[in-house]
Coordinates of C-alpha atoms in Angstrom, one line a residue:
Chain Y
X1201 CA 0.0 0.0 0.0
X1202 CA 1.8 3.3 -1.1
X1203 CA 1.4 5.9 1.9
X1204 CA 1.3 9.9 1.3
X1205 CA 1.6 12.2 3.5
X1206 CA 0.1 15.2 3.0
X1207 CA 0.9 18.6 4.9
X1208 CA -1.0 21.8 4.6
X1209 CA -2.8 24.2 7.1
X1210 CA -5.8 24.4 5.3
X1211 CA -8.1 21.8 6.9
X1212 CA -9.8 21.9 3.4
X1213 CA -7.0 21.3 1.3
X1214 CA -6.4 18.1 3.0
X1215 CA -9.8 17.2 3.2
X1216 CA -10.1 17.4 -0.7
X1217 CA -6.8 16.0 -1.1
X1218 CA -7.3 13.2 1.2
X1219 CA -10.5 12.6 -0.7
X1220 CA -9.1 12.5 -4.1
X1221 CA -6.2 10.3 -2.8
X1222 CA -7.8 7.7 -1.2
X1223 CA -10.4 7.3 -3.6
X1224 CA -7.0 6.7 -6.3
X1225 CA -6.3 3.9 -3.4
X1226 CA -3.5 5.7 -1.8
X1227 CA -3.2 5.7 2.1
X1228 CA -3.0 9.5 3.2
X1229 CA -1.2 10.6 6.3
X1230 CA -2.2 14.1 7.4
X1231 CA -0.1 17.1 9.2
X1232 CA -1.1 21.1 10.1
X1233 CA 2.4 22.4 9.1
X1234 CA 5.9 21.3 8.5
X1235 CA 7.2 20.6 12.4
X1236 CA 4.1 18.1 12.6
X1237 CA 5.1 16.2 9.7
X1238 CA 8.4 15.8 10.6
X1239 CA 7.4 14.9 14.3
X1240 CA 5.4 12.3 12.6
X1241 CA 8.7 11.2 10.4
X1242 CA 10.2 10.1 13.9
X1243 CA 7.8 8.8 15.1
X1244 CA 8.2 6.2 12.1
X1245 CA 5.8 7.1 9.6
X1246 CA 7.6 6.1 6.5
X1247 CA 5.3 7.7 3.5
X1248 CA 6.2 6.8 0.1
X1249 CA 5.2 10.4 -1.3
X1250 CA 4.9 14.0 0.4
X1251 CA 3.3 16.5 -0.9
X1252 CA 3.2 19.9 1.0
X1253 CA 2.1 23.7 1.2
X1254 CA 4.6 26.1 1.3
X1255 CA 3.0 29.2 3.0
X1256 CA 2.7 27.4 6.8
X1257 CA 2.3 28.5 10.6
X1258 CA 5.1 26.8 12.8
X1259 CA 7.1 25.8 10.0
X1260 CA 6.8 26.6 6.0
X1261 CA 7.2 23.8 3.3
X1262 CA 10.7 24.5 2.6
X1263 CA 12.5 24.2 6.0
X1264 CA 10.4 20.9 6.0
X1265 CA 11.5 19.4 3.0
X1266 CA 14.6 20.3 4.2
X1267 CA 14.9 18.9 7.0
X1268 CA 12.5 15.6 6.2
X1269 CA 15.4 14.7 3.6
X1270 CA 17.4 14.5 7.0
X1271 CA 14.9 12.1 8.5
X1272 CA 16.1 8.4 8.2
X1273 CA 15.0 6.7 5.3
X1274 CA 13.5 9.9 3.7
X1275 CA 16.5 10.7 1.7
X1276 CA 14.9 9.5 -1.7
X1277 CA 11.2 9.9 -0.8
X1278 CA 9.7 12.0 -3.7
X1279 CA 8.7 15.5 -2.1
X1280 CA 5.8 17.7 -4.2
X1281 CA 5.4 21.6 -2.9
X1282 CA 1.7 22.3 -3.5
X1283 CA 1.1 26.0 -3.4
X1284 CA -0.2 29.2 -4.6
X1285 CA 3.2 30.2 -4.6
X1286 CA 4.5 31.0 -7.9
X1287 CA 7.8 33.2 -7.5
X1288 CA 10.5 31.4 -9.6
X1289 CA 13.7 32.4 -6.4
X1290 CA 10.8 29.9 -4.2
X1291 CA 11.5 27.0 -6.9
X1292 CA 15.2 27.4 -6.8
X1293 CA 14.8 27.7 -3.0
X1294 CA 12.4 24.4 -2.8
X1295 CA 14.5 23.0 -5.8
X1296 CA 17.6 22.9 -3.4
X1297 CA 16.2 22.1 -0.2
X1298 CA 15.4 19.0 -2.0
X1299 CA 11.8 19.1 -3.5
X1300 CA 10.8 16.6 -6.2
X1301 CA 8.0 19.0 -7.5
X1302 CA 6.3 21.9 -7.7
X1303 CA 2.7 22.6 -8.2
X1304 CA 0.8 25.6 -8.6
X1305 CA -3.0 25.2 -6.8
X1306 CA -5.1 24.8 -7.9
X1307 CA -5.0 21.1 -8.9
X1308 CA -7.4 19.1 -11.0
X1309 CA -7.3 15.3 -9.9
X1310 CA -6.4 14.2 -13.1
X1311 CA -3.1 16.3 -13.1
X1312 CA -2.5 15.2 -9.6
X1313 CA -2.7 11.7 -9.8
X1314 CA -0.8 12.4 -13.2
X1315 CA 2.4 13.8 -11.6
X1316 CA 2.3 10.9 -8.4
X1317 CA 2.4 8.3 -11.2
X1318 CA 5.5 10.1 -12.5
X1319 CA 7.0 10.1 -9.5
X1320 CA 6.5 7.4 -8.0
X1321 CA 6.4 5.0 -11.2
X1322 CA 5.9 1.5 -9.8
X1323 CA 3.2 2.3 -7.2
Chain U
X1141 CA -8.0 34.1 12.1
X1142 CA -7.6 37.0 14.3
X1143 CA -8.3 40.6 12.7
X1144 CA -5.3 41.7 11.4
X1145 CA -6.8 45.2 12.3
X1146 CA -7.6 44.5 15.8
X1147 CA -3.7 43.7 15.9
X1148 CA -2.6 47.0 14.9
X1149 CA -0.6 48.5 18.0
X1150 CA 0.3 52.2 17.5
X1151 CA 3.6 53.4 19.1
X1152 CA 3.0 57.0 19.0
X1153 CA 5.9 59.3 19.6
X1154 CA 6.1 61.5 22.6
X1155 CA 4.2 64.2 21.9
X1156 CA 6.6 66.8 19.6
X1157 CA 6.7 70.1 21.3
X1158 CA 5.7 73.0 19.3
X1159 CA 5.5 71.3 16.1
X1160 CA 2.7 72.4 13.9
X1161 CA 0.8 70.5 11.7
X1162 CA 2.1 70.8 7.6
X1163 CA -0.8 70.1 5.2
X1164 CA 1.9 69.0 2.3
X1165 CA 2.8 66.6 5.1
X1166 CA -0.5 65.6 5.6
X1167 CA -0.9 65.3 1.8
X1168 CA 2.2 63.5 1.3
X1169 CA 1.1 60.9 3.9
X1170 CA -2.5 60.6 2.4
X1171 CA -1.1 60.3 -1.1
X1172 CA -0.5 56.6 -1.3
X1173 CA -3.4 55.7 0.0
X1174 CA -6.1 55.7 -3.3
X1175 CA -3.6 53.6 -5.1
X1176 CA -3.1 51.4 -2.2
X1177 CA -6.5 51.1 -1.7
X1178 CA -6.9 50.4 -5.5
X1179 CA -4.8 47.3 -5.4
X1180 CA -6.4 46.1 -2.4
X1181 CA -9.6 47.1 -4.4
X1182 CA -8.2 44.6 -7.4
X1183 CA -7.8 42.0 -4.9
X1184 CA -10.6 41.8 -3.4
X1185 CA -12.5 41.7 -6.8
X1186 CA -9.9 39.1 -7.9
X1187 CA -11.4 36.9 -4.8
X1188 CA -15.3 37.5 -5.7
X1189 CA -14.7 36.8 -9.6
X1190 CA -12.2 33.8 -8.3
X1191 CA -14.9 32.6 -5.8
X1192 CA -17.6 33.2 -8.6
X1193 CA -16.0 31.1 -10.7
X1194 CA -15.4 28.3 -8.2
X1195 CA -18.9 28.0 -7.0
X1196 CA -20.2 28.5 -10.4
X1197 CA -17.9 25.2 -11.6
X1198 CA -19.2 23.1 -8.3
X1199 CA -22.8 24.0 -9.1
X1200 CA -21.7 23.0 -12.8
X1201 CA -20.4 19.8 -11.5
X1202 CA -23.0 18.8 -8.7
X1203 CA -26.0 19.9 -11.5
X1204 CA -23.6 16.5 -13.5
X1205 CA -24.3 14.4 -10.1
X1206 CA -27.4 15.2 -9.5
X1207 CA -28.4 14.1 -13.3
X1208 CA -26.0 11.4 -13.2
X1209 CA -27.6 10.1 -9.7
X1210 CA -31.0 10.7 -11.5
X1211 CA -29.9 8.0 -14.3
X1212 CA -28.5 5.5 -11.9
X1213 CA -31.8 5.6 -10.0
X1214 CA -33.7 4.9 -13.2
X1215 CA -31.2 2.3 -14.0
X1216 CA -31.6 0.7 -11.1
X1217 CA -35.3 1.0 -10.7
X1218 CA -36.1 -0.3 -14.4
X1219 CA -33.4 -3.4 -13.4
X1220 CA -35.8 -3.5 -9.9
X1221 CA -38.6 -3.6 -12.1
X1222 CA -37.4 -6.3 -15.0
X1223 CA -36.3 -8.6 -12.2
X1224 CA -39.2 -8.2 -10.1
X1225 CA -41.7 -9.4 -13.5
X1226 CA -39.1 -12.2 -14.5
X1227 CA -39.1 -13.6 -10.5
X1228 CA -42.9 -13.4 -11.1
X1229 CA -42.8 -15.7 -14.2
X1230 CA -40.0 -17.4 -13.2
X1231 CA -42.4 -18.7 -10.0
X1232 CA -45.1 -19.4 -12.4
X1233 CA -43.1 -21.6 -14.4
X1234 CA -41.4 -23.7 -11.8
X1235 CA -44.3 -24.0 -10.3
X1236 CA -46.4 -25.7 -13.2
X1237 CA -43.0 -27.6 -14.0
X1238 CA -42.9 -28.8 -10.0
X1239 CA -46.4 -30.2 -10.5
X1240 CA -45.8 -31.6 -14.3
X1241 CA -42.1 -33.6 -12.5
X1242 CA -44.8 -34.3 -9.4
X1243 CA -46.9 -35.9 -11.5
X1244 CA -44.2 -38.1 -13.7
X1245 CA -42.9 -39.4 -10.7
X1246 CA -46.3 -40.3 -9.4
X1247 CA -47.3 -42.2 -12.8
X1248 CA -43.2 -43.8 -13.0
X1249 CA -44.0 -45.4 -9.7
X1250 CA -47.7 -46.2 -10.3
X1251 CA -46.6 -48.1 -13.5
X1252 CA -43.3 -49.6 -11.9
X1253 CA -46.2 -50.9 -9.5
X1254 CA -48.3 -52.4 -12.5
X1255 CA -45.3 -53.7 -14.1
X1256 CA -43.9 -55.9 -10.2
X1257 CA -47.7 -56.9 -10.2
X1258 CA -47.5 -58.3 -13.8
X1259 CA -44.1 -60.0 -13.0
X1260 CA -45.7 -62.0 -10.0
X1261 CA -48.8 -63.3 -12.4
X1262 CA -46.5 -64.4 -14.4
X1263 CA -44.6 -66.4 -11.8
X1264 CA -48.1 -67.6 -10.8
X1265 CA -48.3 -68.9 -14.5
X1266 CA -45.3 -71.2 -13.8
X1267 CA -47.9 -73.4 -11.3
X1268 CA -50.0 -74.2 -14.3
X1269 CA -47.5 -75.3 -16.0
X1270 CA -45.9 -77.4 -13.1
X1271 CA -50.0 -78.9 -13.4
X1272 CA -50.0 -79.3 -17.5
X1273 CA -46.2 -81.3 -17.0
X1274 CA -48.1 -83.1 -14.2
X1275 CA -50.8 -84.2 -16.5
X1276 CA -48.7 -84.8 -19.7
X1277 CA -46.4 -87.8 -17.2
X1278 CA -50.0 -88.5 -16.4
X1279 CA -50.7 -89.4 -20.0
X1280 CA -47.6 -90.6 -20.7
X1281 CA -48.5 -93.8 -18.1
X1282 CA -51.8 -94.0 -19.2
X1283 CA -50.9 -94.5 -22.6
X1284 CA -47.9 -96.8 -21.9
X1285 CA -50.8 -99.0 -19.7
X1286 CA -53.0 -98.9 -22.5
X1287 CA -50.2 -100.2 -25.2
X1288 CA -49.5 -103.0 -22.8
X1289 CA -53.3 -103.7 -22.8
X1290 CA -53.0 -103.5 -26.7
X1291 CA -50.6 -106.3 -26.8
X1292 CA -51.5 -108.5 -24.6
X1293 CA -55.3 -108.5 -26.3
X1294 CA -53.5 -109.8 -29.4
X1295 CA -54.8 -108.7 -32.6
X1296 CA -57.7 -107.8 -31.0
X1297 CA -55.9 -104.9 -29.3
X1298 CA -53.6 -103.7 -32.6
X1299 CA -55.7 -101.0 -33.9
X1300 CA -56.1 -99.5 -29.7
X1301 CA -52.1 -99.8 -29.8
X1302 CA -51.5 -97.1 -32.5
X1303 CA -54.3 -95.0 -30.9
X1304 CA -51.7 -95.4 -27.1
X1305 CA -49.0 -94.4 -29.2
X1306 CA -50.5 -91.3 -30.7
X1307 CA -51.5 -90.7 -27.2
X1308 CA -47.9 -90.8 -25.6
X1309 CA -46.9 -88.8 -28.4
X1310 CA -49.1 -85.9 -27.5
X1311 CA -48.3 -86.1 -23.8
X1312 CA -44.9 -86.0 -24.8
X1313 CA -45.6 -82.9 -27.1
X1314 CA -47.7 -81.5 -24.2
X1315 CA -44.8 -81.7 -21.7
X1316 CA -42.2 -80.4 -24.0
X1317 CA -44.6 -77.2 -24.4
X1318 CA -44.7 -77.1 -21.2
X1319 CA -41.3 -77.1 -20.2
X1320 CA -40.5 -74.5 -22.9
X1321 CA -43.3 -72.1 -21.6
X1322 CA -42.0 -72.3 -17.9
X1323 CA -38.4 -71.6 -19.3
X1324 CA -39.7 -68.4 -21.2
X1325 CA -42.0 -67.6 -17.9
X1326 CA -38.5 -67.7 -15.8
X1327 CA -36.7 -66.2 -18.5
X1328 CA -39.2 -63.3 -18.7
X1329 CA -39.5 -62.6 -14.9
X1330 CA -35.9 -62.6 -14.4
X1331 CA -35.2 -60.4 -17.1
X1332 CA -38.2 -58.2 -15.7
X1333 CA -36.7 -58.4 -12.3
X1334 CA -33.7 -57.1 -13.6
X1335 CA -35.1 -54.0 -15.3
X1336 CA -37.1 -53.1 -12.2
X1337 CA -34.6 -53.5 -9.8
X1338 CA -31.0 -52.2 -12.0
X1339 CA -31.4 -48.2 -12.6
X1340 CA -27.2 -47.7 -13.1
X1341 CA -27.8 -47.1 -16.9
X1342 CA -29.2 -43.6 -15.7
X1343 CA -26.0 -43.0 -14.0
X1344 CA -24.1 -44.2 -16.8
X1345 CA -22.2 -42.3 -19.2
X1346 CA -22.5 -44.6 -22.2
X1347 CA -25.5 -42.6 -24.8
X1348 CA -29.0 -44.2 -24.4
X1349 CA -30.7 -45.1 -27.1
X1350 CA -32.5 -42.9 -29.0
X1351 CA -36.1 -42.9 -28.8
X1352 CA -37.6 -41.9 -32.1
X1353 CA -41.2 -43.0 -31.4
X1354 CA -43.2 -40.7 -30.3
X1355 CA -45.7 -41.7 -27.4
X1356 CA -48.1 -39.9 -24.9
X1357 CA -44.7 -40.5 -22.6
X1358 CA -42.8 -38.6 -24.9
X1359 CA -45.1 -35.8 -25.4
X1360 CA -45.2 -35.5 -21.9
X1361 CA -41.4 -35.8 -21.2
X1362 CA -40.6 -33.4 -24.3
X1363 CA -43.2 -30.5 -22.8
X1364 CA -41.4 -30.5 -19.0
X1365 CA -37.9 -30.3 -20.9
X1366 CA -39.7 -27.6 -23.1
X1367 CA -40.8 -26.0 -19.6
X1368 CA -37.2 -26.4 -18.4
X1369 CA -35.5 -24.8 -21.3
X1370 CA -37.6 -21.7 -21.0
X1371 CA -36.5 -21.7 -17.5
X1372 CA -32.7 -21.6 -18.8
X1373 CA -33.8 -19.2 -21.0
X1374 CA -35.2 -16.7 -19.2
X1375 CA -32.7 -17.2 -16.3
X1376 CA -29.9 -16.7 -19.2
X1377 CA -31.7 -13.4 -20.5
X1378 CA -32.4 -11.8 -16.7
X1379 CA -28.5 -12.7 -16.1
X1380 CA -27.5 -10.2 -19.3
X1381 CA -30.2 -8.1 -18.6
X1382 CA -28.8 -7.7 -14.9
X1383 CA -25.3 -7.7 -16.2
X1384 CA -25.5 -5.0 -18.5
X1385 CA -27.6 -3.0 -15.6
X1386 CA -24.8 -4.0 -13.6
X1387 CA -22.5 -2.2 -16.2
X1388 CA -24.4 0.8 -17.0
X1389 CA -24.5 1.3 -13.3
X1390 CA -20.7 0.9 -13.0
X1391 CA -20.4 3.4 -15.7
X1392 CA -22.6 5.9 -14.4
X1393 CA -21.5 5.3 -10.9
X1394 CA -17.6 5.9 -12.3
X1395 CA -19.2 9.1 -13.9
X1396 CA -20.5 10.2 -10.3
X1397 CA -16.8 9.6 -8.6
X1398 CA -15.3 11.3 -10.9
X1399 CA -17.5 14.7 -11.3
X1400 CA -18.0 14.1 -6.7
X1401 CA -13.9 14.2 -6.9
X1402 CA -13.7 17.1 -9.6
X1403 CA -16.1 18.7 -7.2
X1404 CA -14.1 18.0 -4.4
X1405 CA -10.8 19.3 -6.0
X1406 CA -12.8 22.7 -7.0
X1407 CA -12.6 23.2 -2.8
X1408 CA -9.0 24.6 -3.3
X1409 CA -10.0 27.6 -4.4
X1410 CA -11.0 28.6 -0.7
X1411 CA -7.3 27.9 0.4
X1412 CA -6.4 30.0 -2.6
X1413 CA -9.6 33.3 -1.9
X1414 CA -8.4 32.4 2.0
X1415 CA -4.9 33.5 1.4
X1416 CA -5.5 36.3 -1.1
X1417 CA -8.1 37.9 2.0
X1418 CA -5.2 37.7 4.4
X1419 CA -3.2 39.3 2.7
X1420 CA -6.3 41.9 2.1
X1421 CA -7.1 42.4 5.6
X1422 CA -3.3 42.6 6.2
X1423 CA -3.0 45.8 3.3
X1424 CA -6.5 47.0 5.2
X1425 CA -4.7 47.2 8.4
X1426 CA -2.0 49.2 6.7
X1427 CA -4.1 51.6 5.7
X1428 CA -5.5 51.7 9.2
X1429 CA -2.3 52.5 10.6
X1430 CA -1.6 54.9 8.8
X1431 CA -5.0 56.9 9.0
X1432 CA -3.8 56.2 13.0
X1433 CA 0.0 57.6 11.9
X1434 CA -2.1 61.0 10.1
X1435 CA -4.0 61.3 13.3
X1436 CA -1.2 60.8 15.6
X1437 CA 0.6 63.4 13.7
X1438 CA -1.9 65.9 13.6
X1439 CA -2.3 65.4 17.3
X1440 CA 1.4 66.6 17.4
X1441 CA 2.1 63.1 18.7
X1442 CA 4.3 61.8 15.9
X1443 CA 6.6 63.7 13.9
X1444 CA 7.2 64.5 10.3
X1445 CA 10.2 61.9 9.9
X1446 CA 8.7 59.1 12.0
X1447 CA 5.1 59.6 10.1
X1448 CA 7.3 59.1 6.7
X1449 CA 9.3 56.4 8.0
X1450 CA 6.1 54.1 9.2
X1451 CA 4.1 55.7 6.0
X1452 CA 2.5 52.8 3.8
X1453 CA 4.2 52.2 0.0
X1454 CA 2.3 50.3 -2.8
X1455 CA 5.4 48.6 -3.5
X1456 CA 6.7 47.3 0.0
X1457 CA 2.7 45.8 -0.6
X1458 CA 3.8 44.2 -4.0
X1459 CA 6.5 42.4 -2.5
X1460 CA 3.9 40.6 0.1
X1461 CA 2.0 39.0 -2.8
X1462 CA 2.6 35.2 -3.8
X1463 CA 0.5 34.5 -6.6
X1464 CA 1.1 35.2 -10.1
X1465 CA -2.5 36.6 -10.5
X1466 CA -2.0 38.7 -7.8
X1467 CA 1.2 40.5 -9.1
X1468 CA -0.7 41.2 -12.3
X1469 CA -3.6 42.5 -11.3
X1470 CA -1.1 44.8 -8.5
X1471 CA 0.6 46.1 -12.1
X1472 CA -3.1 46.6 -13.6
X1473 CA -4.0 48.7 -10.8
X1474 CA -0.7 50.7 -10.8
X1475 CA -0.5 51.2 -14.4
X1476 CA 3.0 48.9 -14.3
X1477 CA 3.4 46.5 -17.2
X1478 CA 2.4 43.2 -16.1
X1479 CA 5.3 40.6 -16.0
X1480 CA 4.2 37.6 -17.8
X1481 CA 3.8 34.2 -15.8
X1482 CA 6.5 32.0 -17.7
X1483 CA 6.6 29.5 -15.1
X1484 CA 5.1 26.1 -15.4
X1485 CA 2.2 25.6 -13.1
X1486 CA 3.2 21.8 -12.6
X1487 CA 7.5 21.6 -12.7
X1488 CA 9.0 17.9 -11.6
X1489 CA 12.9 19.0 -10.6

């Protein structure tokens, strides 16, 4: 079963995410913002797939992905920035803090599930 | 969220001694304002024509589901209906074929009755013939008595002697007819016995033989395999009938999931309108503060430098924005040329 973990601060974002993810038979792990995710990386959740907000309380997307790629086991783990971020320096800033990917919200499912497949070929 | 207005602290200055208030000062401080409050303006329109547009696509979509969820229900209430006759017919059927198979099995065992009843006159059969053996040996003496009578009367007795020989002939003839009916009697019931009692050639796999003659049995046999096939038939035809319901369901039901989930996904425009209203209330609260600064100011509590250094900019509100629509609709409303949006809205690394 491949796991995402999905981490935004909009309650709706990750209810409609969750919702288009698990009905593609994905298993969806949930955070608020970036330090909950990775709290939740050592506690031992081991997704296959993040896919984060950048714009966060507590911790923004790019610190996270940052520091998840320190996490054990998380070095190769395809990580997606899902924003409505589009300024080209926050690319190169995600883009070397380790991101996969980055998406401009909104999202139809179609493109979504398109881009996870790319990413995550075999699952 | 907590008002980004209601968090506005003022730090006034001490008082300025003997500082009077400068209208150009004034002006200069109220100048930014319109076109800040333009952009803000363009925002907030930005979020209603955004918002518009979101709900107007989810009422698109759910007008989809609620038509789609209208065919389903006629699918499945015209399947309802279709199985609902056929189980009707279907009862009908097998009912009149239960009695029809009741009925053979009563007339099978009434005539396998008949037939065992038959069998044991037969075998009765065999004591008459055990009686006409009796009287042929009978005979036989008699007629061997009546030869020795023949010749011992001489001459006399010739003509009697061929009448005891014709005599013994018959018996003889009588007991050989005999014989060979209690064989065939014997013969018969065993064979009979055999029938009645062996049914493994039902079981068997080797063909029957055909039965080309058409009887009363026959007619009767042929209509309850008639009935049956008609059974098959319409069991058969209900099966498609259900399966391609089944499949026309699927479909629409793979329709509904994917206009519910299209639906669903529309939702993200209220993380985007929630953003771009932050970041409204937060260029609202500028403008508050600096109405405050103008005040403060005028009150001789804040002084010329310190009101231009806190004074509100359009572009220091530029730099706040994230979104490529928001950047061009801030040039639109400044009269700036609008930088075009090269970037990819999807970009794998």
């Amino acid at each position: 079963m491949t796991t995402v973990m999905l981490v935004d601060d909009s309650a709706t974002m990750l209810m409609s995410l969750k919702s288009i993810l698990t009905k593609a038979g994905y298993t969806v792990e949930t955070a608020g913002h970036g330090k909950e995710a990775l709290e939740k990386l050592s506690k031992g959740v081991k997704p296959n797939l993040i896919i984060s907000d950048v714009n966060m309380p507590q911790m923004d997307g790019i610190t996270f992905a940052r520091e998840a790629r320190k996490a054990p086991g998380m070095r190769f783990t395809p990580i997606l920035m899902l924003t409505t971020e589009s300024e080209q320096s926050k690319r190169t800033e995600a883009k070397n803090a380790g991101a996969t990917g980055w998406l401009v919200k909104p999202v139809g499912p179609d493109q979504l599930l398109g881009v996870i497949k790319q990413v995550l070929p075999g699952a | 969220m907590p008002s980004l207005l209601r968090r506005i602290t003022l730090t006034p200055a001490e008082p300025a001694a003997d500082q009077g208030v400068r209208g150009d000062v004034v002006a200069e401080a109220l100048e930014p304002i319109p076109s800040y409050c333009e952009v803000v303006d363009g925002h907030v329109h930005d979020v209603i024509e955004q918002t518009g547009d979101a709900a107007h696509a989810i009422v698109e979509q759910l007008v989809k589901v609620d038509s789609l969820a209208e065919v389903m229900a006629g699918d499945v209430s015209q399947l309802a209906g279709t199985l609902s006759r056929t189980e009707g017919e279907l009862s009908h059927i097998s009912a009149s074929n239960d009695q029809l198979v009741g009925r053979l099995i009563s007339y099978f065992l009434h005539r396998d009755h008949q037939i065992r009843a038959l069998v044991d006159q037969m075998r009765e059969l065999n004591q008459h013939v055990t009686q006409i053996e009796e009287v042929s040996r009978a005979t036989n003496i008699l007629a061997l008595n009546a030869m020795i009578e023949a010749v011992r009367a001489g001459d006399a007795g010739e003509g009697f002697s061929v009448v005891a020989d014709e005599v013994r002939k018959l018996a003889h003839r009588s007991s050989q007819a005999a014989h060979g009916i209690g064989s065939s009697i014997a013969d018969l019931t065993a064979r009979l016995d055999a029938v009645l009692s062996d049914d493994s050639q039902f079981d068997s796999d080797e063909p029957l033989p055909a039965q080309t003659e058409e009887t009363a049995m026959t007619r009767r046999l042929g209509g309850i395999a008639g009935a049956q096939r008609e059974m098959s038939d319409m069991v058969a035809g209900i099966l498609k009938d259900t399966v391609n319901a089944a499949h026309q369901v699927q479909r629409s039901s793979d329709a509904l999931i994917s206009e519910t989930t299209g639906a669903v996904a529309q939702v993200q425009f209220q993380d985007i309108s929630r953003q771009m209203l932050e970041h409204v209330a937060e260029a609202v609260g500028d403008v508050a503060r600096q109405a405050a600064d103008i005040a403060a100011y005028a009150r001789g509590e804040l002084t010329e430098e310190e009101l231009r250094d806190r004074s509100i900019n359009v572009e220091s509100l530029r730099a706040k924005h994230v979104m490529a629509r928001q950047r061009a609709t801030h040039a639109q409303q400044t009269g700036q040329e609008a930088q075009s949006a090269g970037e990819p809205l999807i970009e794998l690394f």
